[in-house]
C-alpha cells in the first residue's frame, strides 16, 4: 500500500515510517523543507512537498496514495485554537481528495475527547463535544467526512514519550524552569494517560491494516499517572523544587499550560487492544522521565 504520511519528519511520524516500511508499505512523506526532504530520502521515503498552511498541497498528496496517515499538527500552543481550525481545513481538503474511493484516512486527536460527561477514563465509543480541549475540531472534521461515507479512523493520543520528549510534559518542564519550581495543583491527584512513541507508531499501522471505518482508537498504555508523581520525577531529573500550588497560583507556574493543570486525561485501551491485537511493550512514562537528559541548551 502506498501511504501518504503527514508529519513524516515529526516525533511520531518519524517512528511510523519504519513500522510501515517493515510491513512492506511504500511511504510518501510530507515536508516543506530541503532538510526534511533529505531526512525522508535517507529513511527510504518518497518526498511530497507541501505545507500545513496550504491545504491543497495535502490534498494532492492524498490523491496520490492508497491511504493517508495524518500525524501533522502545528504545535505552537500560543495559537492552539487557530491551529485546530487549520487542522480542520487540512482534514477537509484531504477528505475531498478521497471522496468516492475506499481509501482510508487516519486522523490524530487527543484521548480527552473521549472523556464521558460524567467523568472517568476516556473510551473509544464516546465523543465529548463539551470537552475543554479545542482539539475537538479535529474529530468534528472527521465526523463530517464520515457523514459523506469517507473511511475515517481516529487515533487518540495520550502523553507520547521516549527519553527525548513526553507530550505536554516537555513544555511543562520548560515552564517549570521559567518559574523556578515544578508544580502540581492541589493534592496532585489529576492523572494523565501515557504511551511510548514506538507503541503508538505500531498502533497507527495496525489501525491502517486492521481498523474499521469510523472507529476511534485510544493510544494509551498507562491509564493515568498522577500529576504529583510526574512532578516528582521531573524534580528528581532537573533538580528543581517540587511544590503543590493553589488555583490562584497556577498561571504563575504553568504559564500558557494553566488550563491543563486541573484536567484529568485518563484513558482506557481495552477496546483498542481487543479490536486490533495491539500489544504495547515500550518503557513506561516514569522510566523514560528518569532516563531523560534534562540539560538545557545552555548547559550542553
Coordinates of C-alpha atoms in Angstrom, one line a residue:
X1 CA 0.0 0.0 0.0
X2 CA 1.3 3.5 -0.8
X3 CA 0.7 5.6 2.3
X4 CA 0.7 9.4 2.3
X5 CA 2.1 10.4 5.7
X6 CA 1.8 13.9 7.0
X7 CA 4.1 14.9 9.9
X8 CA 6.6 12.5 8.4
X9 CA 9.6 14.3 9.9
X10 CA 8.0 14.8 13.3
X11 CA 8.3 13.0 16.6
X12 CA 5.6 10.4 15.9
X13 CA 5.7 10.4 12.1
X14 CA 9.4 9.6 12.0
X15 CA 8.6 6.5 14.1
X16 CA 5.7 5.5 12.0
X17 CA 7.9 5.3 8.9
X18 CA 10.0 2.3 9.8
X19 CA 6.9 0.5 11.0
X20 CA 5.2 1.0 7.6
X21 CA 8.3 0.0 5.7
X22 CA 8.9 -3.1 7.7
X23 CA 5.3 -4.1 6.8
X24 CA 6.0 -3.8 3.1
X25 CA 4.2 -0.4 2.6
X26 CA 5.6 2.4 0.5
X27 CA 5.6 5.9 2.1
X28 CA 5.0 9.3 0.5
X29 CA 6.1 11.8 3.2
X30 CA 5.0 15.4 3.5
X31 CA 7.7 18.0 4.1
X32 CA 8.1 21.7 3.4
X33 CA 11.9 22.0 3.6
X34 CA 15.0 20.8 2.0
X35 CA 16.3 19.5 5.3
X36 CA 13.1 17.5 5.7
X37 CA 13.4 16.1 2.2
X38 CA 16.9 14.9 2.9
X39 CA 15.7 13.2 6.1
X40 CA 12.9 11.4 4.3
X41 CA 15.1 10.3 1.4
X42 CA 17.6 8.9 3.9
X43 CA 14.8 6.9 5.5
X44 CA 13.7 5.4 2.2
X45 CA 10.7 7.6 1.8
X46 CA 9.4 9.4 -1.3
X47 CA 9.1 13.1 -0.8
X48 CA 5.9 15.2 -1.3
X49 CA 6.4 18.9 -0.9
X50 CA 3.6 20.7 1.0
X51 CA 2.7 22.9 3.9
X52 CA 0.0 22.9 6.5
X53 CA -0.8 26.5 5.5
X54 CA -1.7 25.2 2.0
X55 CA -4.4 22.5 2.3
X56 CA -4.3 21.9 -1.4
X57 CA -0.8 20.5 -1.1
X58 CA -2.0 17.9 1.4
X59 CA -5.0 17.1 -0.9
X60 CA -2.7 16.5 -3.8
X61 CA -0.6 14.1 -1.7
X62 CA -3.7 12.2 -0.5
X63 CA -4.8 11.8 -4.2
X64 CA -1.5 10.1 -5.0
X65 CA -1.8 7.4 -2.3
X66 CA -3.8 4.3 -1.3
X67 CA -4.2 5.6 2.3
X68 CA -3.4 8.6 4.4
X69 CA -2.0 8.8 7.9
X70 CA -2.3 12.4 9.2
X71 CA 0.1 13.0 12.0
X72 CA 1.0 16.6 11.3
X73 CA -0.1 19.3 13.6
X74 CA 1.2 22.8 14.4
X75 CA 2.3 22.6 18.0
X76 CA 2.6 26.3 18.6
X77 CA 0.3 26.3 21.7
X78 CA 0.2 30.1 21.8
X79 CA -2.1 29.8 18.8
X80 CA -3.6 26.4 19.7
X81 CA -7.2 27.3 18.9
X82 CA -6.2 28.7 15.5
X83 CA -4.1 25.6 14.8
X84 CA -7.1 23.3 15.5
X85 CA -9.0 25.2 12.9
X86 CA -6.1 24.8 10.5
X87 CA -6.2 21.0 11.1
X88 CA -9.9 21.0 10.4
X89 CA -9.2 22.7 7.0
X90 CA -6.5 20.2 6.1
X91 CA -8.6 17.2 7.0
X92 CA -11.5 18.5 4.9
X93 CA -9.1 19.1 2.0
X94 CA -7.7 15.5 2.1
X95 CA -11.2 14.2 2.5
X96 CA -12.3 15.9 -0.7
X97 CA -9.4 14.1 -2.5
X98 CA -10.6 10.7 -1.1
X99 CA -14.3 11.1 -1.6
X100 CA -15.8 8.4 -3.8
X101 CA -13.0 5.9 -3.0
X102 CA -12.5 3.3 -0.4
X103 CA -9.2 4.7 0.7
X104 CA -8.8 5.2 4.5
X105 CA -7.6 8.3 6.2
X106 CA -6.2 8.1 9.8
X107 CA -6.5 11.4 11.7
X108 CA -4.9 12.3 15.0
X109 CA -6.8 13.6 18.1
X110 CA -6.4 13.5 21.9
X111 CA -7.8 11.0 24.4
X112 CA -9.6 13.7 26.3
X113 CA -12.2 14.0 23.5
X114 CA -13.4 10.6 24.6
X115 CA -14.0 11.5 28.3
X116 CA -17.6 10.8 29.4
X117 CA -19.6 13.8 30.5
X118 CA -19.9 12.2 34.0
X119 CA -16.2 11.7 34.3
X120 CA -14.0 8.6 34.2
X121 CA -11.4 7.3 31.7
X122 CA -11.9 8.2 28.1
X123 CA -13.3 5.4 26.0
X124 CA -13.4 4.9 22.2
X125 CA -17.2 4.9 22.0
X126 CA -17.5 8.5 23.4
X127 CA -17.2 11.8 21.5
X128 CA -17.5 14.6 24.1
X129 CA -18.2 17.9 22.3
X130 CA -18.1 19.7 25.6
X131 CA -14.5 18.8 26.4
X132 CA -12.3 21.8 27.1
X133 CA -9.7 20.7 24.6
X134 CA -10.1 22.7 21.4
X135 CA -8.8 19.6 19.5
X136 CA -12.5 18.6 19.3
X137 CA -12.3 20.5 15.9
X138 CA -10.2 17.6 14.6
X139 CA -12.8 15.0 15.4
X140 CA -15.7 17.1 14.2
X141 CA -13.9 17.4 10.9
X142 CA -13.5 13.7 10.8
X143 CA -17.2 13.2 11.6
X144 CA -18.1 15.5 8.7
X145 CA -16.2 13.2 6.4
X146 CA -17.7 10.1 7.9
X147 CA -21.1 11.5 7.1
X148 CA -20.0 11.6 3.5
X149 CA -19.1 7.9 3.6
X150 CA -15.3 8.5 3.7
X151 CA -13.3 5.9 5.6
X152 CA -12.0 7.9 8.6
X153 CA -10.3 6.3 11.6
X154 CA -9.1 8.3 14.6
X155 CA -6.1 7.7 16.7
X156 CA -6.4 9.5 20.1
X157 CA -3.1 10.3 21.7
X158 CA -2.1 10.5 25.4
X159 CA 1.2 11.9 26.5
X160 CA 3.5 10.2 24.0
X161 CA 7.0 9.8 25.3
X162 CA 10.6 8.5 24.9
X163 CA 13.7 9.8 26.6
X164 CA 13.8 13.0 24.5
X165 CA 10.1 14.1 24.5
X166 CA 7.0 13.5 26.5
X167 CA 3.9 15.2 25.1
X168 CA 2.7 18.1 27.3
X169 CA 5.3 17.2 29.9
X170 CA 8.1 18.6 27.7
X171 CA 6.7 22.2 27.7
X172 CA 5.7 21.7 31.3
X173 CA 9.4 21.3 32.1
X174 CA 10.2 24.5 30.2
X175 CA 7.6 26.4 32.3
X176 CA 9.0 24.9 35.5
X177 CA 12.4 26.2 34.6
X178 CA 10.9 29.7 34.0
X179 CA 9.0 29.6 37.3
X180 CA 11.9 28.1 39.3
X181 CA 9.9 25.1 40.5
X182 CA 7.9 22.2 39.2
X183 CA 4.3 22.4 40.5
X184 CA 1.1 20.4 40.7
X185 CA -2.3 21.6 41.6
X186 CA -3.7 20.8 45.0
X187 CA -3.1 17.3 46.1
X188 CA -1.7 16.3 42.7
X189 CA -4.1 13.5 42.0
X190 CA -5.0 14.7 38.5
X191 CA -3.9 11.9 36.1
X192 CA -2.6 11.9 32.5
X193 CA -2.5 8.8 30.4
X194 CA 0.7 7.9 28.5
X195 CA 2.3 5.7 25.9
X196 CA 5.7 5.1 24.5
X197 CA 6.2 6.5 21.0
X198 CA 7.1 3.1 19.4
X199 CA 3.9 1.5 20.7
X200 CA 2.0 4.5 19.3
X201 CA 3.6 4.1 15.9
X202 CA 2.7 0.4 15.8
X203 CA -0.9 1.3 16.6
X204 CA -1.1 3.6 13.6
X205 CA -0.1 0.7 11.3
X206 CA -2.4 -1.7 13.0
X207 CA -5.3 0.7 12.6
X208 CA -4.4 1.1 8.9
X209 CA -4.3 -2.6 8.3
X210 CA -7.0 -3.9 10.6
X211 CA -9.0 -0.9 11.5
X212 CA -12.7 -0.2 10.8
X213 CA -14.2 2.9 9.1
X214 CA -15.4 5.4 11.7
X215 CA -13.6 3.7 14.6
X216 CA -11.7 5.6 17.2
X217 CA -8.6 4.0 18.9
X218 CA -7.1 5.1 22.2
X219 CA -3.3 5.0 22.0
X220 CA -2.9 5.0 25.8
X221 CA -0.9 2.3 27.5
X222 CA -0.9 3.7 31.1
X223 CA -4.5 4.7 32.0
X224 CA -3.2 7.5 34.2
X225 CA -0.1 8.8 36.0
X226 CA -0.7 11.3 38.8
X227 CA 0.4 14.9 38.4
X228 CA 2.3 14.7 41.7
X229 CA 4.2 11.6 40.5
X230 CA 5.1 13.3 37.2
X231 CA 6.2 16.4 39.1
X232 CA 8.4 14.5 41.5
X233 CA 10.0 12.6 38.6
X234 CA 10.8 15.9 36.8
X235 CA 12.1 17.4 40.1
X236 CA 14.5 14.4 40.5
X237 CA 15.8 14.9 37.0
X238 CA 16.1 18.6 36.9
X239 CA 16.9 19.4 40.5
X240 CA 14.0 21.9 40.6
X241 CA 12.0 22.0 43.8
X242 CA 8.6 20.4 43.7
X243 CA 5.5 22.0 45.3
X244 CA 1.8 22.0 45.5
X245 CA 0.0 25.2 44.3
X246 CA -3.4 26.6 44.8
X247 CA -5.7 27.5 41.9
X248 CA -4.7 31.2 42.1
X249 CA -1.0 30.3 41.6
X250 CA -1.5 28.0 38.6
X251 CA -0.8 30.6 36.0
X252 CA 2.5 31.6 37.6
X253 CA 3.8 28.1 37.5
X254 CA 2.1 26.6 34.4
X255 CA 2.1 29.7 32.1
X256 CA 0.1 29.0 28.9
X257 CA -0.4 25.5 30.2
X258 CA -2.6 26.7 33.1
X259 CA -5.8 25.3 31.5
X260 CA -4.3 21.8 31.5
X261 CA -3.2 21.9 35.2
X262 CA -6.5 20.6 36.5
X263 CA -7.6 18.4 33.6
X264 CA -7.9 14.6 34.2
X265 CA -6.8 13.0 30.9
X266 CA -7.1 9.3 31.7
X267 CA -8.0 6.7 29.0
X268 CA -8.8 3.0 28.7
X269 CA -7.2 1.0 26.0
X270 CA -9.2 -2.3 26.4
X271 CA -11.3 -1.9 23.3
X272 CA -8.4 -0.8 21.1
X273 CA -6.2 -3.7 22.2
X274 CA -9.0 -6.2 21.7
X275 CA -10.0 -5.0 18.2
X276 CA -6.5 -4.5 16.8
X277 CA -4.5 -7.0 18.7
X278 CA -2.2 -4.2 19.9
X279 CA 0.4 -5.4 22.4
X280 CA 2.4 -2.4 23.8
X281 CA 5.9 -3.3 25.0
X282 CA 7.7 0.0 25.5
X283 CA 9.0 1.6 28.7
X284 CA 6.5 3.4 30.9
X285 CA 6.4 7.2 31.4
X286 CA 8.4 7.3 34.7
X287 CA 11.1 5.1 33.2
X288 CA 11.6 7.5 30.3
X289 CA 11.5 10.6 32.6
X290 CA 14.1 9.0 34.7
X291 CA 16.3 8.4 31.7
X292 CA 15.7 11.7 30.1
X293 CA 18.5 14.2 29.7
X294 CA 17.3 17.4 31.3
X295 CA 20.1 19.7 30.4
X296 CA 19.1 23.0 28.9
X297 CA 20.9 24.2 25.7
X298 CA 23.0 26.5 27.8
X299 CA 24.2 23.5 29.9
X300 CA 25.3 21.3 27.0

